PDB file of C-alpha atoms in Angstrom:
ATOM      1  CA  MET D   1       0.000   0.000   0.000  1.00  0.00           C
ATOM      2  CA  SER D   2       1.344   3.412  -0.901  1.00  0.00           C
ATOM      3  CA  SER D   3       2.010   5.836   1.982  1.00  0.00           C
ATOM      4  CA  LYS D   4       1.949   8.838  -0.370  1.00  0.00           C
ATOM      5  CA  LYS D   5       0.112  11.788   1.150  1.00  0.00           C
ATOM      6  CA  SER D   6      -2.958  13.128  -0.608  1.00  0.00           C
ATOM      7  CA  HIS D   7      -4.554  16.551  -0.433  1.00  0.00           C
ATOM      8  CA  PRO D   8      -8.182  17.443  -1.236  1.00  0.00           C
ATOM      9  CA  GLU D   9      -7.039  20.476  -3.221  1.00  0.00           C
ATOM     10  CA  TRP D  10      -4.891  18.372  -5.537  1.00  0.00           C
ATOM     11  CA  THR D  11      -8.018  17.021  -7.248  1.00  0.00           C
ATOM     12  CA  LYS D  12      -7.815  19.718  -9.912  1.00  0.00           C
ATOM     13  CA  GLU D  13      -5.492  22.523 -10.953  1.00  0.00           C
ATOM     14  CA  ASN D  14      -6.044  25.837  -9.165  1.00  0.00           C
ATOM     15  CA  SER D  15      -4.453  29.220  -8.415  1.00  0.00           C
ATOM     16  CA  LEU D  16      -2.115  27.696  -5.800  1.00  0.00           C
ATOM     17  CA  THR D  17      -0.909  24.817  -7.977  1.00  0.00           C
ATOM     18  CA  SER D  18       2.884  24.861  -8.369  1.00  0.00           C
ATOM     19  CA  PRO D  19       4.052  25.842 -11.876  1.00  0.00           C
ATOM     20  CA  GLU D  20       5.823  22.471 -12.211  1.00  0.00           C
ATOM     21  CA  ASP D  21       2.542  20.643 -11.541  1.00  0.00           C
ATOM     22  CA  ARG D  22       0.501  22.594 -14.079  1.00  0.00           C
ATOM     23  CA  ASP D  23      -0.813  21.145 -17.337  1.00  0.00           C
ATOM     24  CA  LYS D  24       1.245  22.891 -20.015  1.00  0.00           C
ATOM     25  CA  GLU D  25      -1.246  22.109 -22.775  1.00  0.00           C
ATOM     26  CA  ASN D  26      -4.539  22.816 -21.005  1.00  0.00           C
ATOM     27  CA  LYS D  27      -3.567  26.006 -19.250  1.00  0.00           C
ATOM     28  CA  TRP D  28      -5.572  26.776 -16.113  1.00  0.00           C
ATOM     29  CA  ARG D  29      -7.786  29.841 -16.079  1.00  0.00           C
ATOM     30  CA  PRO D  30      -9.751  31.290 -13.123  1.00  0.00           C
ATOM     31  CA  GLU D  31     -13.330  30.004 -13.118  1.00  0.00           C
ATOM     32  CA  GLN D  32     -15.370  33.072 -14.044  1.00  0.00           C
ATOM     33  CA  SER D  33     -18.465  31.023 -13.404  1.00  0.00           C
ATOM     34  CA  SER D  34     -21.944  32.441 -13.051  1.00  0.00           C
ATOM     35  CA  VAL D  35     -22.807  29.647 -10.615  1.00  0.00           C
ATOM     36  CA  GLN D  36     -24.257  31.164  -7.459  1.00  0.00           C
ATOM     37  CA  ILE D  37     -23.615  29.502  -4.111  1.00  0.00           C
ATOM     38  CA  SER D  38     -26.825  29.043  -2.155  1.00  0.00           C
ATOM     39  CA  GLU D  39     -27.141  29.719   1.574  1.00  0.00           C
ATOM     40  CA  GLU D  40     -27.101  25.971   2.242  1.00  0.00           C
ATOM     41  CA  GLU D  41     -23.982  25.550   0.132  1.00  0.00           C
ATOM     42  CA  VAL D  42     -22.306  28.468   1.912  1.00  0.00           C
ATOM     43  CA  ASN D  43     -22.992  26.800   5.263  1.00  0.00           C
ATOM     44  CA  ASP D  44     -21.530  23.527   3.977  1.00  0.00           C
ATOM     45  CA  ALA D  45     -18.521  25.332   2.522  1.00  0.00           C
ATOM     46  CA  MET D  46     -17.888  27.169   5.775  1.00  0.00           C
ATOM     47  CA  LYS D  47     -17.858  23.864   7.648  1.00  0.00           C
ATOM     48  CA  GLU D  48     -15.259  22.381   5.334  1.00  0.00           C
ATOM     49  CA  LEU D  49     -13.104  25.330   4.396  1.00  0.00           C
ATOM     50  CA  ASN D  50     -12.949  26.556   7.968  1.00  0.00           C
ATOM     51  CA  ASN D  51     -11.235  23.245   8.652  1.00  0.00           C
ATOM     52  CA  THR D  52     -14.241  21.302   9.943  1.00  0.00           C
ATOM     53  CA  GLN D  53     -15.824  18.055   8.778  1.00  0.00           C
ATOM     54  CA  TYR D  54     -15.413  17.370   5.064  1.00  0.00           C
ATOM     55  CA  ILE D  55     -18.787  17.367   3.257  1.00  0.00           C
ATOM     56  CA  GLU D  56     -18.802  17.564  -0.521  1.00  0.00           C
ATOM     57  CA  LYS D  57     -22.133  19.333  -1.131  1.00  0.00           C
ATOM     58  CA  PHE D  58     -21.139  22.577  -2.828  1.00  0.00           C
ATOM     59  CA  PRO D  59     -19.484  23.705  -6.082  1.00  0.00           C
ATOM     60  CA  LYS D  60     -15.711  24.026  -5.683  1.00  0.00           C
ATOM     61  CA  LEU D  61     -14.854  27.210  -7.600  1.00  0.00           C
ATOM     62  CA  ASP D  62     -11.561  29.089  -7.748  1.00  0.00           C
ATOM     63  CA  ARG D  63     -12.894  32.272  -9.354  1.00  0.00           C
ATOM     64  CA  THR D  64      -9.906  34.624  -9.158  1.00  0.00           C
ATOM     65  CA  TYR D  65      -6.132  34.358  -9.103  1.00  0.00           C
ATOM     66  CA  GLN D  66      -6.036  37.231  -6.615  1.00  0.00           C
ATOM     67  CA  ASP D  67      -8.538  37.710  -3.787  1.00  0.00           C
ATOM     68  CA  PRO D  68     -10.649  40.893  -3.747  1.00  0.00           C
ATOM     69  CA  GLN D  69      -8.469  43.580  -2.198  1.00  0.00           C
ATOM     70  CA  VAL D  70      -8.734  44.314   1.509  1.00  0.00           C
ATOM     71  CA  PRO D  71      -8.547  48.087   2.157  1.00  0.00           C
ATOM     72  CA  MET D  72      -5.246  49.222   3.713  1.00  0.00           C
ATOM     73  CA  GLN D  73      -3.739  45.712   3.296  1.00  0.00           C
ATOM     74  CA  ASN D  74      -1.296  45.541   0.386  1.00  0.00           C
ATOM     75  CA  ILE D  75       2.008  44.133   1.654  1.00  0.00           C
ATOM     76  CA  GLY D  76       2.282  40.962   3.741  1.00  0.00           C
ATOM     77  CA  LEU D  77       5.233  39.796   5.844  1.00  0.00           C
ATOM     78  CA  VAL D  78       5.818  36.032   5.942  1.00  0.00           C
ATOM     79  CA  SER D  79       8.646  33.893   7.347  1.00  0.00           C
ATOM     80  CA  PHE D  80       9.032  30.207   6.429  1.00  0.00           C
ATOM     81  CA  VAL D  81      11.354  27.422   7.562  1.00  0.00           C
ATOM     82  CA  PRO D  82      10.878  23.907   6.134  1.00  0.00           C
ATOM     83  CA  ALA D  83      10.810  21.106   8.675  1.00  0.00           C
ATOM     84  CA  LYS D  84      13.635  18.567   8.772  1.00  0.00           C
ATOM     85  CA  GLY D  85      12.810  15.863   6.297  1.00  0.00           C
ATOM     86  CA  ALA D  86      10.442  18.058   4.276  1.00  0.00           C
ATOM     87  CA  VAL D  87      11.038  17.416   0.593  1.00  0.00           C
ATOM     88  CA  PRO D  88      10.560  20.121  -2.069  1.00  0.00           C
ATOM     89  CA  ASN D  89       9.934  19.369  -5.713  1.00  0.00           C
ATOM     90  CA  GLN D  90      12.713  19.291  -8.287  1.00  0.00           C
ATOM     91  CA  ASN D  91      12.798  23.106  -8.367  1.00  0.00           C
ATOM     92  CA  GLY D  92      13.027  23.552  -4.612  1.00  0.00           C
ATOM     93  CA  VAL D  93       9.397  24.587  -4.202  1.00  0.00           C
ATOM     94  CA  TYR D  94       7.456  23.234  -1.232  1.00  0.00           C
ATOM     95  CA  GLY D  95       4.125  24.626  -2.400  1.00  0.00           C
ATOM     96  CA  PHE D  96       2.217  27.876  -2.693  1.00  0.00           C
ATOM     97  CA  ALA D  97       0.161  29.830  -0.190  1.00  0.00           C
ATOM     98  CA  LYS D  98      -1.989  32.955  -0.069  1.00  0.00           C
ATOM     99  CA  LEU D  99      -1.972  35.533   2.702  1.00  0.00           C
ATOM    100  CA  ARG D 100      -5.716  36.184   2.844  1.00  0.00           C
ATOM    101  CA  GLY D 101      -5.803  39.084   5.286  1.00  0.00           C
ATOM    102  CA  ASN D 102      -5.308  39.935   8.959  1.00  0.00           C
ATOM    103  CA  TYR D 103      -8.241  40.768  11.237  1.00  0.00           C
ATOM    104  CA  ALA D 104      -8.722  42.062  14.746  1.00  0.00           C
ATOM    105  CA  THR D 105     -11.233  39.457  15.954  1.00  0.00           C
ATOM    106  CA  ASN D 106     -12.375  35.919  15.205  1.00  0.00           C
ATOM    107  CA  THR D 107     -15.719  37.318  14.092  1.00  0.00           C
ATOM    108  CA  GLU D 108     -14.104  39.580  11.487  1.00  0.00           C
ATOM    109  CA  ALA D 109     -11.915  36.697  10.303  1.00  0.00           C
ATOM    110  CA  ASP D 110     -14.964  34.437   9.948  1.00  0.00           C
ATOM    111  CA  GLN D 111     -16.830  37.154   8.063  1.00  0.00           C
ATOM    112  CA  ARG D 112     -13.940  37.571   5.611  1.00  0.00           C
ATOM    113  CA  ALA D 113     -13.681  33.793   5.172  1.00  0.00           C
ATOM    114  CA  GLU D 114     -17.395  33.671   4.377  1.00  0.00           C
ATOM    115  CA  PHE D 115     -16.994  36.537   1.873  1.00  0.00           C
ATOM    116  CA  LEU D 116     -14.154  34.717   0.087  1.00  0.00           C
ATOM    117  CA  ILE D 117     -16.090  31.447  -0.036  1.00  0.00           C
ATOM    118  CA  ARG D 118     -19.228  33.146  -1.259  1.00  0.00           C
ATOM    119  CA  TYR D 119     -17.682  35.388  -3.938  1.00  0.00           C
ATOM    120  CA  ALA D 120     -14.091  34.386  -4.721  1.00  0.00           C
ATOM    121  CA  ASP D 121     -12.903  30.932  -3.688  1.00  0.00           C
ATOM    122  CA  SER D 122     -14.961  27.961  -2.513  1.00  0.00           C
ATOM    123  CA  TYR D 123     -12.152  25.541  -3.364  1.00  0.00           C
ATOM    124  CA  HIS D 124      -9.296  26.090  -0.909  1.00  0.00           C
ATOM    125  CA  GLN D 125      -9.338  25.579   2.811  1.00  0.00           C
ATOM    126  CA  ILE D 126      -8.872  28.745   4.843  1.00  0.00           C
ATOM    127  CA  TYR D 127      -6.805  28.240   7.984  1.00  0.00           C
ATOM    128  CA  HIS D 128      -7.007  30.670  10.898  1.00  0.00           C
ATOM    129  CA  THR D 129      -3.782  31.560  12.709  1.00  0.00           C
ATOM    130  CA  TYR D 130      -2.376  34.283  14.953  1.00  0.00           C
ATOM    131  CA  VAL D 131      -0.278  37.113  13.540  1.00  0.00           C
ATOM    132  CA  GLY D 132       3.302  36.911  14.762  1.00  0.00           C
ATOM    133  CA  ARG D 133       3.044  33.325  16.071  1.00  0.00           C
ATOM    134  CA  PRO D 134       4.548  30.309  14.328  1.00  0.00           C
ATOM    135  CA  PHE D 135       2.072  27.876  12.771  1.00  0.00           C
ATOM    136  CA  PRO D 136       2.674  24.566  10.983  1.00  0.00           C
ATOM    137  CA  LEU D 137       2.138  24.235   7.248  1.00  0.00           C
ATOM    138  CA  THR D 138       0.210  20.986   7.378  1.00  0.00           C
ATOM    139  CA  ILE D 139      -3.030  19.408   6.236  1.00  0.00           C
ATOM    140  CA  SER D 140      -3.279  17.420   9.461  1.00  0.00           C
ATOM    141  CA  SER D 141      -5.913  18.467  11.997  1.00  0.00           C
ATOM    142  CA  ASP D 142      -3.691  17.299  14.882  1.00  0.00           C
ATOM    143  CA  TYR D 143      -2.257  20.802  15.180  1.00  0.00           C
ATOM    144  CA  SER D 144      -5.595  22.608  15.036  1.00  0.00           C
ATOM    145  CA  ALA D 145      -7.737  23.551  17.984  1.00  0.00           C
ATOM    146  CA  GLU D 146     -11.484  23.082  17.763  1.00  0.00           C
ATOM    147  CA  THR D 147     -12.990  25.363  15.145  1.00  0.00           C
ATOM    148  CA  THR D 148     -16.262  27.168  15.559  1.00  0.00           C
ATOM    149  CA  GLU D 149     -18.864  26.332  12.935  1.00  0.00           C
ATOM    150  CA  ILE D 150     -20.385  29.477  11.469  1.00  0.00           C
ATOM    151  CA  ASP D 151     -24.176  29.435  11.529  1.00  0.00           C
ATOM    152  CA  ILE D 152     -25.462  32.195   9.281  1.00  0.00           C
ATOM    153  CA  ARG D 153     -28.995  31.882  10.622  1.00  0.00           C
ATOM    154  CA  LYS D 154     -27.773  32.157  14.219  1.00  0.00           C
ATOM    155  CA  GLU D 155     -25.676  35.179  13.272  1.00  0.00           C
ATOM    156  CA  THR D 156     -28.743  36.805  11.697  1.00  0.00           C
ATOM    157  CA  VAL D 157     -30.866  36.159  14.785  1.00  0.00           C
ATOM    158  CA  GLN D 158     -28.195  37.704  16.999  1.00  0.00           C
ATOM    159  CA  ALA D 159     -27.949  40.761  14.745  1.00  0.00           C
ATOM    160  CA  VAL D 160     -31.727  41.233  14.705  1.00  0.00           C
ATOM    161  CA  SER D 161     -31.945  40.776  18.477  1.00  0.00           C
ATOM    162  CA  SER D 162     -29.239  43.383  18.970  1.00  0.00           C
ATOM    163  CA  SER D 163     -31.081  45.771  16.648  1.00  0.00           C
ATOM    164  CA  VAL D 164     -34.353  45.278  18.527  1.00  0.00           C
ATOM    165  CA  LYS D 165     -32.584  45.867  21.838  1.00  0.00           C
ATOM    166  CA  ASP D 166     -30.996  49.088  20.561  1.00  0.00           C
ATOM    167  CA  LYS D 167     -34.349  50.266  19.225  1.00  0.00           C
ATOM    168  CA  LYS D 168     -36.058  49.592  22.560  1.00  0.00           C
ATOM    169  CA  GLU D 169     -33.361  51.489  24.425  1.00  0.00           C
ATOM    170  CA  GLU D 170     -33.747  54.420  22.017  1.00  0.00           C
ATOM    171  CA  GLU D 171     -37.541  54.387  22.472  1.00  0.00           C
ATOM    172  CA  GLN D 172     -37.141  54.336  26.256  1.00  0.00           C
ATOM    173  CA  LYS D 173     -34.761  57.287  26.038  1.00  0.00           C
ATOM    174  CA  VAL D 174     -37.265  59.249  23.944  1.00  0.00           C
ATOM    175  CA  MET D 175     -40.069  58.405  26.384  1.00  0.00           C
ATOM    176  CA  ARG D 176     -37.948  59.623  29.310  1.00  0.00           C
ATOM    177  CA  GLU D 177     -37.258  62.896  27.511  1.00  0.00           C
ATOM    178  CA  ILE D 178     -40.964  63.352  26.720  1.00  0.00           C
ATOM    179  CA  LYS D 179     -41.858  62.666  30.342  1.00  0.00           C
ATOM    180  CA  GLU D 180     -39.286  65.196  31.559  1.00  0.00           C
ATOM    181  CA  ARG D 181     -40.658  67.843  29.206  1.00  0.00           C
ATOM    182  CA  GLU D 182     -44.195  67.044  30.367  1.00  0.00           C
ATOM    183  CA  GLU D 183     -43.181  67.441  34.001  1.00  0.00           C
ATOM    184  CA  ASN D 184     -41.504  70.773  33.220  1.00  0.00           C
ATOM    185  CA  LEU D 185     -44.626  72.023  31.448  1.00  0.00           C
ATOM    186  CA  LEU D 186     -46.821  70.946  34.355  1.00  0.00           C
ATOM    187  CA  GLU D 187     -44.514  72.725  36.779  1.00  0.00           C
ATOM    188  CA  GLU D 188     -44.661  75.931  34.725  1.00  0.00           C
ATOM    189  CA  SER D 189     -48.450  75.627  34.489  1.00  0.00           C
ATOM    190  CA  LYS D 190     -48.671  75.173  38.239  1.00  0.00           C
ATOM    191  CA  LYS D 191     -46.638  78.323  38.842  1.00  0.00           C
ATOM    192  CA  ALA D 192     -48.848  80.262  36.430  1.00  0.00           C
ATOM    193  CA  LYS D 193     -51.983  79.194  38.328  1.00  0.00           C
ATOM    194  CA  GLU D 194     -50.519  80.164  41.681  1.00  0.00           C
ATOM    195  CA  ASP D 195     -50.180  83.835  40.691  1.00  0.00           C
ATOM    196  CA  ASP D 196     -53.551  83.879  38.830  1.00  0.00           C
ATOM    197  CA  GLY D 197     -51.720  84.958  35.697  1.00  0.00           C
ATOM    198  CA  THR D 198     -51.145  88.448  37.115  1.00  0.00           C
ATOM    199  CA  LYS D 199     -47.390  88.171  37.589  1.00  0.00           C
ATOM    200  CA  ASP D 200     -44.890  88.299  34.782  1.00  0.00           C
ATOM    201  CA  ILE D 201     -43.115  85.038  34.123  1.00  0.00           C
ATOM    202  CA  GLU D 202     -39.721  85.191  35.730  1.00  0.00           C
ATOM    203  CA  VAL D 203     -36.946  85.108  33.165  1.00  0.00           C
ATOM    204  CA  ASP D 204     -33.313  84.677  34.035  1.00  0.00           C
ATOM    205  CA  PRO D 205     -31.663  87.902  32.750  1.00  0.00           C
ATOM    206  CA  TYR D 206     -28.513  86.032  31.762  1.00  0.00           C
ATOM    207  CA  GLU D 207     -30.464  83.412  29.773  1.00  0.00           C
ATOM    208  CA  ASN D 208     -32.487  86.205  28.153  1.00  0.00           C
ATOM    209  CA  TYR D 209     -29.259  87.988  27.201  1.00  0.00           C
ATOM    210  CA  ILE D 210     -27.937  84.844  25.520  1.00  0.00           C
ATOM    211  CA  THR D 211     -31.228  84.342  23.638  1.00  0.00           C
ATOM    212  CA  LEU D 212     -31.281  87.930  22.379  1.00  0.00           C
ATOM    213  CA  SER D 213     -27.614  87.773  21.344  1.00  0.00           C
ATOM    214  CA  VAL D 214     -28.242  84.653  19.280  1.00  0.00           C
ATOM    215  CA  LYS D 215     -31.369  86.227  17.774  1.00  0.00           C
ATOM    216  CA  LYS D 216     -29.434  89.367  16.796  1.00  0.00           C
ATOM    217  CA  ALA D 217     -26.673  87.310  15.177  1.00  0.00           C
ATOM    218  CA  GLN D 218     -29.137  85.196  13.197  1.00  0.00           C
ATOM    219  CA  LEU D 219     -31.066  88.241  11.945  1.00  0.00           C
ATOM    220  CA  SER D 220     -27.828  90.015  11.000  1.00  0.00           C
ATOM    221  CA  TRP D 221     -26.675  86.990   9.041  1.00  0.00           C
ATOM    222  CA  THR D 222     -30.084  86.779   7.294  1.00  0.00           C
ATOM    223  CA  PHE D 223     -29.849  90.482   6.409  1.00  0.00           C
ATOM    224  CA  LYS D 224     -26.411  89.971   4.895  1.00  0.00           C
ATOM    225  CA  GLU D 225     -27.609  86.965   2.869  1.00  0.00           C
ATOM    226  CA  HIS D 226     -30.553  88.982   1.526  1.00  0.00           C
ATOM    227  CA  LEU D 227     -28.216  91.779   0.444  1.00  0.00           C
ATOM    228  CA  THR D 228     -26.022  89.273  -1.383  1.00  0.00           C
ATOM    229  CA  LYS D 229     -29.038  87.804  -3.154  1.00  0.00           C
ATOM    230  CA  MET D 230     -30.317  91.286  -4.025  1.00  0.00           C
ATOM    231  CA  LYS D 231     -27.023  92.079  -5.758  1.00  0.00           C
ATOM    232  CA  GLU D 232     -27.232  88.848  -7.743  1.00  0.00           C
ATOM    233  CA  VAL D 233     -30.874  89.472  -8.741  1.00  0.00           C
ATOM    234  CA  ARG D 234     -30.045  93.067  -9.699  1.00  0.00           C
ATOM    235  CA  GLU D 235     -27.423  91.849 -12.189  1.00  0.00           C
ATOM    236  CA  PHE D 236     -29.882  89.311 -13.637  1.00  0.00           C
ATOM    237  CA  ILE D 237     -32.516  92.029 -14.143  1.00  0.00           C
ATOM    238  CA  ILE D 238     -30.043  94.259 -16.012  1.00  0.00           C
ATOM    239  CA  LYS D 239     -28.924  91.350 -18.217  1.00  0.00           C
ATOM    240  CA  THR D 240     -32.515  90.261 -18.968  1.00  0.00           C
ATOM    241  CA  ARG D 241     -33.553  93.796 -19.867  1.00  0.00           C
ATOM    242  CA  ALA D 242     -30.677  94.019 -22.354  1.00  0.00           C
ATOM    243  CA  GLU D 243     -31.706  90.732 -24.003  1.00  0.00           C
ATOM    244  CA  LEU D 244     -35.342  91.910 -24.285  1.00  0.00           C
ATOM    245  CA  LYS D 245     -34.189  95.183 -25.823  1.00  0.00           C
ATOM    246  CA  ASP D 246     -32.332  93.287 -28.548  1.00  0.00           C
ATOM    247  CA  LEU D 247     -35.421  91.159 -29.261  1.00  0.00           C
ATOM    248  CA  ASP D 248     -37.670  94.246 -29.350  1.00  0.00           C
ATOM    249  CA  GLN D 249     -35.494  95.675 -32.106  1.00  0.00           C
ATOM    250  CA  GLU D 250     -35.549  92.437 -34.103  1.00  0.00           C
ATOM    251  CA  TYR D 251     -39.198  91.479 -33.445  1.00  0.00           C
ATOM    252  CA  PRO D 252     -41.138  94.637 -32.482  1.00  0.00           C
ATOM    253  CA  GLU D 253     -44.508  92.837 -32.791  1.00  0.00           C
ATOM    254  CA  PHE D 254     -43.770  90.539 -29.817  1.00  0.00           C
ATOM    255  CA  ALA D 255     -44.342  93.235 -27.187  1.00  0.00           C
ATOM    256  CA  GLY D 256     -47.981  93.753 -28.154  1.00  0.00           C
ATOM    257  CA  LYS D 257     -49.090  90.122 -28.097  1.00  0.00           C
ATOM    258  CA  TYR D 258     -46.865  88.065 -25.799  1.00  0.00           C
ATOM    259  CA  LEU D 259     -48.958  88.826 -22.693  1.00  0.00           C
ATOM    260  CA  ASP D 260     -52.215  87.527 -24.214  1.00  0.00           C
ATOM    261  CA  LYS D 261     -50.551  84.283 -25.245  1.00  0.00           C
ATOM    262  CA  TYR D 262     -48.973  83.820 -21.814  1.00  0.00           C
ATOM    263  CA  MET D 263     -52.268  84.514 -20.020  1.00  0.00           C
ATOM    264  CA  GLN D 264     -54.103  82.021 -22.246  1.00  0.00           C
ATOM    265  CA  ALA D 265     -51.489  79.391 -21.423  1.00  0.00           C
ATOM    266  CA  ARG D 266     -52.035  79.993 -17.700  1.00  0.00           C
ATOM    267  CA  LYS D 267     -55.782  79.704 -18.169  1.00  0.00           C
ATOM    268  CA  ASP D 268     -55.390  76.459 -20.125  1.00  0.00           C
ATOM    269  CA  ALA D 269     -53.320  75.154 -17.224  1.00  0.00           C
ATOM    270  CA  GLY D 270     -56.186  75.896 -14.814  1.00  0.00           C
ATOM    271  CA  ILE D 271     -54.706  79.092 -13.384  1.00  0.00           C
ATOM    272  CA  ASP D 272     -57.548  81.634 -13.370  1.00  0.00           C
ATOM    273  CA  GLU D 273     -56.638  84.757 -11.426  1.00  0.00           C
ATOM    274  CA  SER D 274     -58.567  87.908 -10.647  1.00  0.00           C
ATOM    275  CA  THR D 275     -57.233  91.419 -11.263  1.00  0.00           C
ATOM    276  CA  GLU D 276     -56.388  91.660  -7.554  1.00  0.00           C
ATOM    277  CA  ASP D 277     -54.313  88.507  -7.783  1.00  0.00           C
ATOM    278  CA  LEU D 278     -52.426  89.859 -10.785  1.00  0.00           C
ATOM    279  CA  ASN D 279     -51.586  93.054  -8.921  1.00  0.00           C
ATOM    280  CA  ASP D 280     -50.209  91.080  -5.984  1.00  0.00           C
ATOM    281  CA  ASN D 281     -47.579  88.946  -7.692  1.00  0.00           C
ATOM    282  CA  PHE D 282     -44.919  89.074 -10.405  1.00  0.00           C
ATOM    283  CA  MET D 283     -47.627  89.485 -13.070  1.00  0.00           C
ATOM    284  CA  ASN D 284     -47.904  93.126 -12.018  1.00  0.00           C
ATOM    285  CA  PHE D 285     -44.445  93.655 -13.533  1.00  0.00           C
ATOM    286  CA  MET D 286     -45.563  92.127 -16.834  1.00  0.00           C
ATOM    287  CA  VAL D 287     -48.530  94.470 -17.208  1.00  0.00           C
ATOM    288  CA  GLU D 288     -46.415  97.587 -16.927  1.00  0.00           C
ATOM    289  CA  GLU D 289     -42.775  98.495 -16.474  1.00  0.00           C
ATOM    290  CA  LYS D 290     -41.930  99.347 -12.883  1.00  0.00           C
ATOM    291  CA  MET D 291     -39.142 101.548 -11.645  1.00  0.00           C
ATOM    292  CA  ILE D 292     -36.683  99.502  -9.632  1.00  0.00           C
ATOM    293  CA  PRO D 293     -34.483 101.192  -7.015  1.00  0.00           C
ATOM    294  CA  THR D 294     -30.708 101.086  -7.638  1.00  0.00           C
ATOM    295  CA  ILE D 295     -31.371 100.173 -11.309  1.00  0.00           C
ATOM    296  CA  ASP D 296     -33.632 103.011 -12.445  1.00  0.00           C
ATOM    297  CA  THR D 297     -32.557 105.388  -9.686  1.00  0.00           C
ATOM    298  CA  ASP D 298     -29.278 106.724  -8.357  1.00  0.00           C
ATOM    299  CA  GLU D 299     -29.632 104.742  -5.161  1.00  0.00           C
ATOM    300  CA  LYS D 300     -27.065 102.111  -4.304  1.00  0.00           C
ATOM    301  CA  LEU D 301     -27.321  98.866  -2.418  1.00  0.00           C
ATOM    302  CA  PRO D 302     -25.566  99.089   0.948  1.00  0.00           C
ATOM    303  CA  GLU D 303     -22.280  97.295   1.436  1.00  0.00           C
ATOM    304  CA  PHE D 304     -21.948  94.744   4.195  1.00  0.00           C
ATOM    305  CA  GLU D 305     -18.474  93.952   5.409  1.00  0.00           C
TER     306      GLU D 305
END
């Protein structure tokens, strides 16, 4: 009986196959397959490729030569010493490996393993190890501690439960705030009843000063913004007047009939206004030319520094 070691990933050529072991005629290409792995197959793949019991119930696909990039992880540091008695191939190569990322917690590592199995590689086993600690390059499970089977459904339940808990806590917080406001209003109402509404409500002068200061600042800022907009609108009016003047020279008949056509269009659209309405909106400026300060007068808009 042969004592030659076998490996489940030697069954077909893949991205980690040594160049010397590759089929020179039928060159390997990444499997850009459209096959989708179902939730059941993902669970089975996680059991096997996370180094648990071997169950062949899912498509083994090696979709990409390079894993999808992990943000902020580009260069890996690896040290390797072959064991005494380890035999390389004729070119001195012991095999090939992939550094598949480093993660802060087991949960993050499991999530990345699931992502790779689901979208990139459901062919190779993914071993978990500690950064900076030696680990054996072996297919034997004798060196591996017990692995935790990933249950996607359990993970979902935990996530939903956590979300519900957070939502309840947020609702309780809102209810507490509402209750506090209600108590404050009741207290103020009680004080108002005690003086029969004849006394002025006591206001802290310092708080009132702060309120008025903020109010003044907001109104000043609004005033400045309005001035800025007025300057912009003023320039638009001057430009529009110049364009109309050019059209009046080219098409003098437009001025006498454009208003009737515009009014008919408004009526057709269901806009039926009285004379009072027309005098109270922009239409008043279409009926007759109005003098506009700072444009038709010598006045100037104030500057605001």
